[in-house]
Structure formats: structure tokens, C-alpha cells
Coordinates of C-alpha atoms in Angstrom, one line a residue:
M1 CA 126.5 107.6 83.0
T2 CA 126.8 104.6 80.5
T3 CA 125.1 105.3 77.0
G4 CA 124.8 102.8 74.1
P5 CA 124.5 103.9 70.5
L6 CA 120.6 103.5 70.8
T7 CA 120.4 105.9 73.8
A8 CA 123.1 108.4 73.0
G9 CA 121.7 111.9 72.6
K10 CA 118.3 111.1 74.2
T11 CA 116.9 112.6 77.3
P12 CA 117.1 109.9 80.0
A13 CA 113.9 109.0 81.9
T14 CA 113.9 106.8 85.0
V15 CA 110.6 105.2 85.9
I16 CA 109.9 104.6 89.6
T17 CA 107.6 101.7 90.3
G18 CA 106.5 99.8 93.3
F19 CA 103.3 98.8 95.0
L20 CA 101.1 101.1 97.1
G21 CA 103.1 102.7 99.9
A22 CA 106.5 101.5 99.3
G23 CA 107.9 105.1 99.4
K24 CA 108.3 106.0 95.9
T25 CA 107.4 109.6 96.5
T26 CA 109.9 109.5 99.6
L27 CA 112.7 108.2 97.4
I28 CA 112.0 110.9 94.8
R29 CA 111.9 113.6 97.3
S30 CA 115.4 112.4 98.5
L31 CA 116.5 112.6 94.8
L32 CA 115.7 116.0 94.7
E33 CA 117.2 117.1 97.9
Q34 CA 120.5 115.6 96.2
A35 CA 120.1 117.0 92.7
A36 CA 123.1 119.3 93.1
G37 CA 121.9 121.6 90.4
R38 CA 120.9 119.2 88.0
R39 CA 117.7 119.9 86.1
L40 CA 115.1 117.1 87.0
A41 CA 111.5 117.0 86.0
L42 CA 108.8 114.9 87.4
I43 CA 105.7 113.1 86.1
I44 CA 103.6 111.8 88.7
N45 CA 100.7 109.3 87.9
E46 CA 98.3 108.2 90.8
F47 CA 95.6 105.7 91.1
G48 CA 92.5 107.9 92.3
D49 CA 90.9 111.0 91.5
V50 CA 92.7 113.3 93.9
G51 CA 96.6 113.8 93.5
I52 CA 98.4 113.5 96.9
D53 CA 102.1 112.5 95.9
G54 CA 102.4 115.4 93.3
E55 CA 101.3 117.8 96.2
I56 CA 103.8 116.3 98.7
L57 CA 106.6 116.9 96.4
R58 CA 105.4 120.4 95.6
A59 CA 105.5 121.2 99.2
C60 CA 109.0 120.0 99.7
G61 CA 110.4 123.4 99.8
D62 CA 113.4 122.5 97.6
P63 CA 114.2 125.0 94.9
T64 CA 114.7 122.1 92.3
C65 CA 111.2 121.2 92.8
S66 CA 109.3 124.3 91.4
E67 CA 105.6 123.9 90.3
D68 CA 106.6 123.9 86.6
D69 CA 108.9 120.8 87.5
V70 CA 105.9 118.6 88.5
I71 CA 103.4 117.2 86.1
E72 CA 100.6 115.3 87.7
L73 CA 98.4 112.8 85.9
A74 CA 95.7 111.6 88.2
N75 CA 94.2 108.9 85.9
G76 CA 95.5 105.7 87.3
C77 CA 97.5 104.3 84.4
L78 CA 99.9 106.4 82.3
C79 CA 100.2 103.6 79.8
C80 CA 96.3 103.3 79.1
T81 CA 96.4 107.1 78.1
V82 CA 99.6 107.4 76.0
A83 CA 98.3 109.6 73.3
D84 CA 96.1 112.0 75.5
D85 CA 98.2 112.4 78.7
F86 CA 101.8 110.7 78.8
V87 CA 103.1 111.9 75.4
P88 CA 102.0 115.3 75.6
A89 CA 103.5 115.5 79.2
I90 CA 106.7 114.5 77.7
E91 CA 106.5 116.9 74.9
K92 CA 105.7 119.8 77.1
L93 CA 108.8 119.0 79.3
L94 CA 111.1 118.6 76.1
A95 CA 109.7 122.2 74.7
R96 CA 110.9 124.1 77.8
P97 CA 113.6 126.8 77.2
Q98 CA 115.7 124.8 79.4
P99 CA 114.5 121.3 79.0
P100 CA 115.2 118.7 81.9
E101 CA 118.5 116.9 82.0
H102 CA 116.6 113.7 83.3
I103 CA 113.1 113.0 83.8
I104 CA 111.7 111.0 86.7
I105 CA 108.3 109.3 86.3
E106 CA 106.6 107.9 89.2
T107 CA 103.9 105.4 88.5
S108 CA 100.8 104.6 90.5
G109 CA 101.3 101.9 93.0
L110 CA 99.0 99.6 90.9
A111 CA 100.7 100.2 87.6
L112 CA 102.2 97.5 85.5
P113 CA 105.6 99.1 84.4
K114 CA 106.2 97.2 81.2
P115 CA 103.5 98.8 79.4
L116 CA 104.7 102.1 80.1
V117 CA 108.3 101.3 79.0
Q118 CA 106.7 100.3 75.8
A119 CA 105.2 103.7 75.2
F120 CA 108.5 105.1 74.8
H121 CA 108.3 103.6 71.2
W122 CA 105.6 106.1 70.4
P123 CA 106.8 108.0 67.3
A124 CA 106.6 111.3 68.9
I125 CA 109.2 110.7 71.6
K126 CA 111.1 107.6 70.6
T127 CA 114.0 109.5 69.1
R128 CA 114.1 111.9 71.9
V129 CA 113.7 110.0 75.2
T130 CA 115.2 106.8 76.5
V131 CA 114.2 104.8 79.6
D132 CA 117.5 105.0 81.5
G133 CA 116.3 102.4 84.0
V134 CA 113.3 101.0 86.0
V135 CA 113.7 101.2 89.7
A136 CA 111.0 99.1 91.8
V137 CA 110.7 100.3 95.3
V138 CA 109.6 97.4 97.8
D139 CA 108.3 98.0 101.4
A140 CA 110.3 95.8 103.5
A141 CA 107.8 95.7 106.3
A142 CA 104.9 94.9 104.3
A143 CA 106.7 92.1 102.2
A144 CA 107.8 90.6 105.6
E145 CA 104.3 90.4 106.7
G146 CA 103.3 88.4 103.6
R147 CA 101.4 90.9 101.9
F148 CA 102.6 90.5 98.5
A149 CA 103.6 86.6 98.5
P150 CA 103.7 83.9 101.1
D151 CA 107.0 82.7 102.6
P152 CA 109.1 80.8 100.1
A153 CA 109.4 78.1 102.8
A154 CA 105.6 77.8 103.0
L155 CA 105.3 77.8 99.4
A156 CA 107.7 74.8 99.1
A157 CA 105.8 73.1 101.7
Q158 CA 102.4 73.7 100.0
A159 CA 103.8 72.4 96.6
A160 CA 105.3 69.2 98.2
E161 CA 102.0 68.5 100.3
A162 CA 99.5 69.3 97.6
G163 CA 101.4 68.9 94.3
Q164 CA 100.4 72.5 93.2
L165 CA 100.5 76.0 94.4
D166 CA 97.6 78.5 94.8
H167 CA 96.9 80.9 92.1
E168 CA 98.5 84.4 92.4
T169 CA 96.4 87.2 94.0
P170 CA 96.0 90.4 91.9
V171 CA 98.4 91.9 94.5
E172 CA 101.0 89.4 94.0
E173 CA 100.8 89.7 90.1
V174 CA 101.3 93.5 90.4
F175 CA 104.2 93.0 92.7
E176 CA 105.8 90.5 90.5
D177 CA 105.5 92.5 87.4
Q178 CA 107.0 95.5 89.0
L179 CA 110.0 93.4 90.2
L180 CA 110.4 91.6 86.7
C181 CA 110.6 94.9 84.8
A182 CA 113.2 96.5 87.1
D183 CA 116.8 97.2 86.6
L184 CA 117.3 98.3 90.4
I185 CA 115.3 97.0 93.4
V186 CA 115.3 99.2 96.2
V187 CA 114.2 97.4 99.5
N188 CA 112.9 100.4 101.5
K189 CA 112.0 100.9 105.1
T190 CA 114.8 98.5 106.4
D191 CA 114.6 100.4 109.6
L192 CA 111.1 98.6 110.2
V193 CA 112.3 95.0 110.1
G194 CA 115.0 93.1 111.8
A195 CA 118.0 91.2 109.9
A196 CA 115.9 87.8 109.7
D197 CA 112.9 89.6 108.2
L198 CA 115.0 91.6 105.7
A199 CA 116.8 88.4 104.7
K200 CA 113.4 86.7 104.0
V201 CA 112.2 89.7 101.9
E202 CA 115.3 89.5 99.8
D203 CA 114.7 85.8 99.5
L204 CA 111.2 86.4 98.2
I205 CA 112.4 89.0 95.7
R206 CA 115.0 86.7 94.4
A207 CA 112.4 83.8 94.3
A208 CA 110.2 85.9 91.9
M209 CA 113.3 87.1 89.8
A210 CA 114.2 83.5 89.3
E211 CA 110.6 82.4 88.4
G212 CA 110.6 85.1 85.8
G213 CA 114.1 84.2 84.4
M214 CA 116.0 86.8 86.0
A215 CA 118.8 86.6 88.5
E216 CA 120.9 89.0 90.6
G217 CA 124.5 88.5 89.2
G218 CA 123.4 85.2 87.7
T219 CA 122.0 83.8 84.5
G220 CA 119.3 86.0 82.8
R221 CA 118.8 89.8 83.0
E222 CA 120.4 91.2 86.1
A223 CA 118.5 93.3 88.6
K224 CA 120.7 94.5 91.7
I225 CA 119.0 94.7 95.0
L226 CA 119.7 97.7 97.3
R227 CA 118.4 98.6 100.6
A228 CA 117.3 101.9 101.8
S229 CA 115.8 103.7 104.9
N230 CA 113.3 106.6 104.3
G231 CA 114.1 106.2 100.3
K232 CA 117.7 107.6 100.8
V233 CA 119.7 106.2 97.9
D234 CA 122.6 108.0 96.1
P235 CA 121.4 109.5 92.9
V236 CA 124.5 108.3 91.2
V237 CA 123.3 104.7 91.8
L238 CA 119.8 105.4 90.6
L239 CA 120.2 108.0 87.6
G240 CA 122.6 107.0 85.0
V241 CA 122.1 103.2 84.5
G242 CA 122.0 103.5 80.8
A243 CA 119.5 100.5 80.4
G244 CA 117.8 101.7 77.2
A245 CA 114.7 99.5 78.7
E246 CA 112.5 100.3 75.9
D247 CA 114.9 98.1 73.6
D248 CA 115.0 95.2 76.1
L249 CA 111.3 94.5 76.6
A250 CA 111.9 90.7 75.5
N251 CA 113.9 90.4 78.9
R252 CA 111.3 91.9 81.1
P253 CA 108.6 89.3 81.5
S254 CA 104.9 90.1 82.6
H255 CA 101.9 88.2 83.6
H256 CA 100.1 90.0 80.9
D257 CA 102.5 89.6 78.0
E258 CA 99.8 87.4 76.1
E259 CA 97.0 89.8 76.7
E260 CA 96.0 92.4 74.1
G261 CA 95.6 95.1 76.8
H262 CA 95.2 95.3 80.4
D263 CA 92.7 96.8 83.0
H264 CA 92.5 97.7 86.6
D265 CA 89.2 96.0 87.4
D266 CA 90.9 94.1 90.2
F267 CA 91.1 97.4 92.4
T268 CA 89.2 100.4 93.3
S269 CA 89.8 103.8 95.0
F270 CA 87.4 106.6 96.3
V271 CA 87.9 109.7 98.3
V272 CA 86.2 110.1 101.9
E273 CA 85.7 113.8 102.9
L274 CA 86.1 114.3 106.7
G275 CA 85.5 117.3 108.8
P276 CA 88.0 119.0 110.9
Q277 CA 90.0 116.5 113.0
P278 CA 91.0 117.9 116.5
D279 CA 93.0 114.8 117.7
P280 CA 95.5 113.3 115.1
A281 CA 96.4 110.4 117.6
A282 CA 92.7 109.3 117.8
L283 CA 92.2 109.8 114.0
A284 CA 95.2 107.4 113.5
K285 CA 93.7 104.8 115.7
T286 CA 90.6 104.9 113.7
L287 CA 92.1 104.5 110.4
E288 CA 94.1 101.8 111.8
R289 CA 91.0 100.0 112.8
V290 CA 89.1 100.6 109.7
A291 CA 92.0 99.4 107.5
A292 CA 92.0 96.1 109.5
A293 CA 88.3 95.7 109.4
H294 CA 87.9 96.4 105.7
G295 CA 91.1 95.2 104.1
V296 CA 92.3 98.7 102.9
L297 CA 95.5 98.5 100.9
R298 CA 96.3 102.3 101.2
L299 CA 95.2 105.5 102.7
K300 CA 96.8 109.0 102.1
G301 CA 95.5 112.4 102.2
F302 CA 95.6 115.8 104.2
I303 CA 93.8 116.7 107.3
D304 CA 92.7 119.9 108.7
V305 CA 93.5 120.0 112.5
P306 CA 91.7 123.0 114.3
G307 CA 94.2 125.5 115.8
K308 CA 97.1 124.2 113.9
P309 CA 98.5 126.4 111.2
M310 CA 100.0 123.4 109.3
R311 CA 98.1 120.5 107.3
L312 CA 98.4 117.1 108.7
L313 CA 99.7 114.5 106.1
V314 CA 98.3 111.1 106.5
Q315 CA 100.1 108.1 105.0
G316 CA 98.8 104.4 105.5
V317 CA 100.0 101.1 104.4
G318 CA 97.4 98.3 105.3
T319 CA 97.1 98.9 109.3
R320 CA 100.4 100.9 109.5
I321 CA 99.3 104.6 109.9
Q322 CA 101.7 107.5 109.8
T323 CA 101.1 111.2 110.2
H324 CA 103.1 114.4 110.3
F325 CA 102.4 118.1 109.8
D326 CA 104.2 118.6 106.2
R327 CA 103.7 122.6 105.5
F328 CA 101.6 125.6 106.4
W329 CA 98.0 126.0 104.9
K330 CA 98.3 128.6 102.1
P331 CA 96.1 131.8 103.1
D332 CA 93.7 131.3 99.9
E333 CA 93.7 127.4 100.3
P334 CA 90.6 125.8 101.7
R335 CA 91.3 123.7 104.8
R336 CA 89.7 120.4 103.9
S337 CA 90.1 117.1 105.3
R338 CA 90.2 114.2 102.6
L339 CA 91.5 110.8 102.3
V340 CA 92.0 108.7 99.2
V341 CA 91.3 105.0 100.0
I342 CA 92.5 102.2 97.9
G343 CA 91.6 98.5 98.1
E344 CA 90.8 95.4 96.1
T345 CA 87.4 95.4 94.1
G346 CA 84.6 94.7 96.5
L347 CA 85.8 97.2 99.0
D348 CA 82.6 98.6 100.8
R349 CA 82.9 102.4 100.1
D350 CA 79.7 103.0 102.2
A351 CA 81.0 101.1 105.1
V352 CA 84.4 102.6 105.1
T353 CA 82.9 106.2 104.6
A354 CA 80.4 105.7 107.6
A355 CA 83.3 104.2 109.7
L356 CA 85.2 107.2 109.2
S357 CA 82.5 109.9 109.5

């Protein structure tokens, strides 16, 4: 691990950012599995009222991932509640008899990472914790589908023909802000795309970096691009970057640099309560159809399948739905079927709920 004079003696923290469904939780779970006895602690932030990612990590069955090692803040934006939530969470971890050797912070998929990095200047933690690195996780399949930005060649053609580009969408802005704050960019789910699409995704990332004054190994601040499948990246690469990102904010541009603050009015989330679902395959087909019809960005939750002792984990990114049984229901645990639905503002909650009921 590399440390500079401003970071020596501080507890390192790694911020894991990335758009909805990129595989942040999967990457963190992989890190836990490879912890090799290192004391890691997690702060998990979600956009929505029901915490799914923290529960997934608690269910990992790994001895390095105890209940006490996971702090879940389901308020949608850590940097908007620094004094109330984030700083107390950090202080709670540091006050433990055996404090963590490294803190991993998973932001919500809609979070802007730069304001969170700025929060490390808060007086109560400034001299005690440093941002070792910001890791942006990218869903290769979603990026290849054009979910975050049009094809670079299409953009060039549009500019040549019309003399200007369309304004960025809220999704594109969040995606680019996450890239431009990163020290490492993990292109995840590479097993879902071919070589040509993977090259297109990496070109898209480099174009966004260049537009923001960054480069991979060139002029400007460097952010290295890594490839991964199922979030598997060597912890030696991810932990120990030594970036001291809180003291490098000027080199991490954001679409919101000129704003007094920021909000999340472009996105919405809600919870849909379902009854028992006897046919997981049929449920997946229904979710795929509803996501396509209503423009749902993200679906995730747990489902009660009658006759099965384990709960069904549902993960959806756009119309790509995945399910698997992740752990046994606990004896005192109510067997509920609940899904968190996330989309852009205007998503018809009543219509989605009716379609799933």
C-alpha cells in the first residue's frame, strides 16, 4: 500500500460507486471472500426504503462479514446526511475495540461520489480516515446496450450533421460523474458481452474520461480500467491505492460542481409487496415484461416461494432479470415477497404495482 504524508496513520476507506445494477455488492462480496483475515467493515447506502444489498452481504455466510461489520444507511444519499448518518457511522466503526483495518463504502447506484468524498473533510473524521480510492463499477452489458450514452460513432455523426449534441439525460450525468471521480474503473459482467461490445464499452468510458479532462495513462488524472466477471478483482488491486481522494477534489470534475447542493428529483423508488410466488420462472418473465413496458431501471428484492425452505433473491437491471435462492429463511423471519422498484421520475407506481399484483 502506498501512503503520502497526508494519509499516513489514517484508516483507509474505499468508495465503491457505479450505476444501478452494475455489480457493486457482488464485487464487495468477492472482496470479503478474499479478505484473508483482514478486518474489513462495510457501510452500505441504498436508494429506497428497504435495504437489499446489506441483507445480501449479511447472508454471505463468510466469517469476515458479521452483523456488526455491516452498517446499512437506507436514505438514498450519504452525502446529503453527513452529520446525521455518515459521520456517526464512521465514528461507530472507529470506536470498536478492534477497529477495522479498511472501510468499504458502497454508495447507492444513483449517488454522486464527489460530494461523499468531500464529506471526508468533516472535522470529526478528517484526521482519522482517508479515501484510499474511488472504484467505479460499470455494467458492461448495460453500457453496450447504450443505456448510459449513445455509441461514440453515433455521437460524432450527430455532431457533424446537426452541429450540436443532444443534452445529457439524468442517467448519463450520474454515470459520467461516477467515472470522473474514480481512481479505478471496473468493467464488470464481461462474460455477458462479446469482444466487439467490450471494446465499444471501453471506448465509451475513455470518451467520457477525456471529455472530463481525464485519461488512462495520458494527460490529466489517470484512472485505470480493469475487466471483471462476477465482480472478481484481486483485493491487492482495489485496496491500497493510496489516492487520498479527499485532497484531490479539483481533479475530479462533476456536472454539479457549480451547484450549491444537489438533489435526486430525477429518480424515484418504491416497494411493491407481493404474495407468495410458486413459479420463479413465470415471475421472471412478468418482471421482464413490466420493466420493458414501464422503463424500470432496477428491480431487486426477496421472494417467498411456497414449499421452498430458501428465499429467492431477485435482481433486475432493465429487462435483464436474474434469480437464485440465496439463503434459508430464518425460523422467526416472516416470509414476505417484496421488490424495490427504481426508475426515473414519472414512473407510474400504480401501473407497475397493478402489473405485478
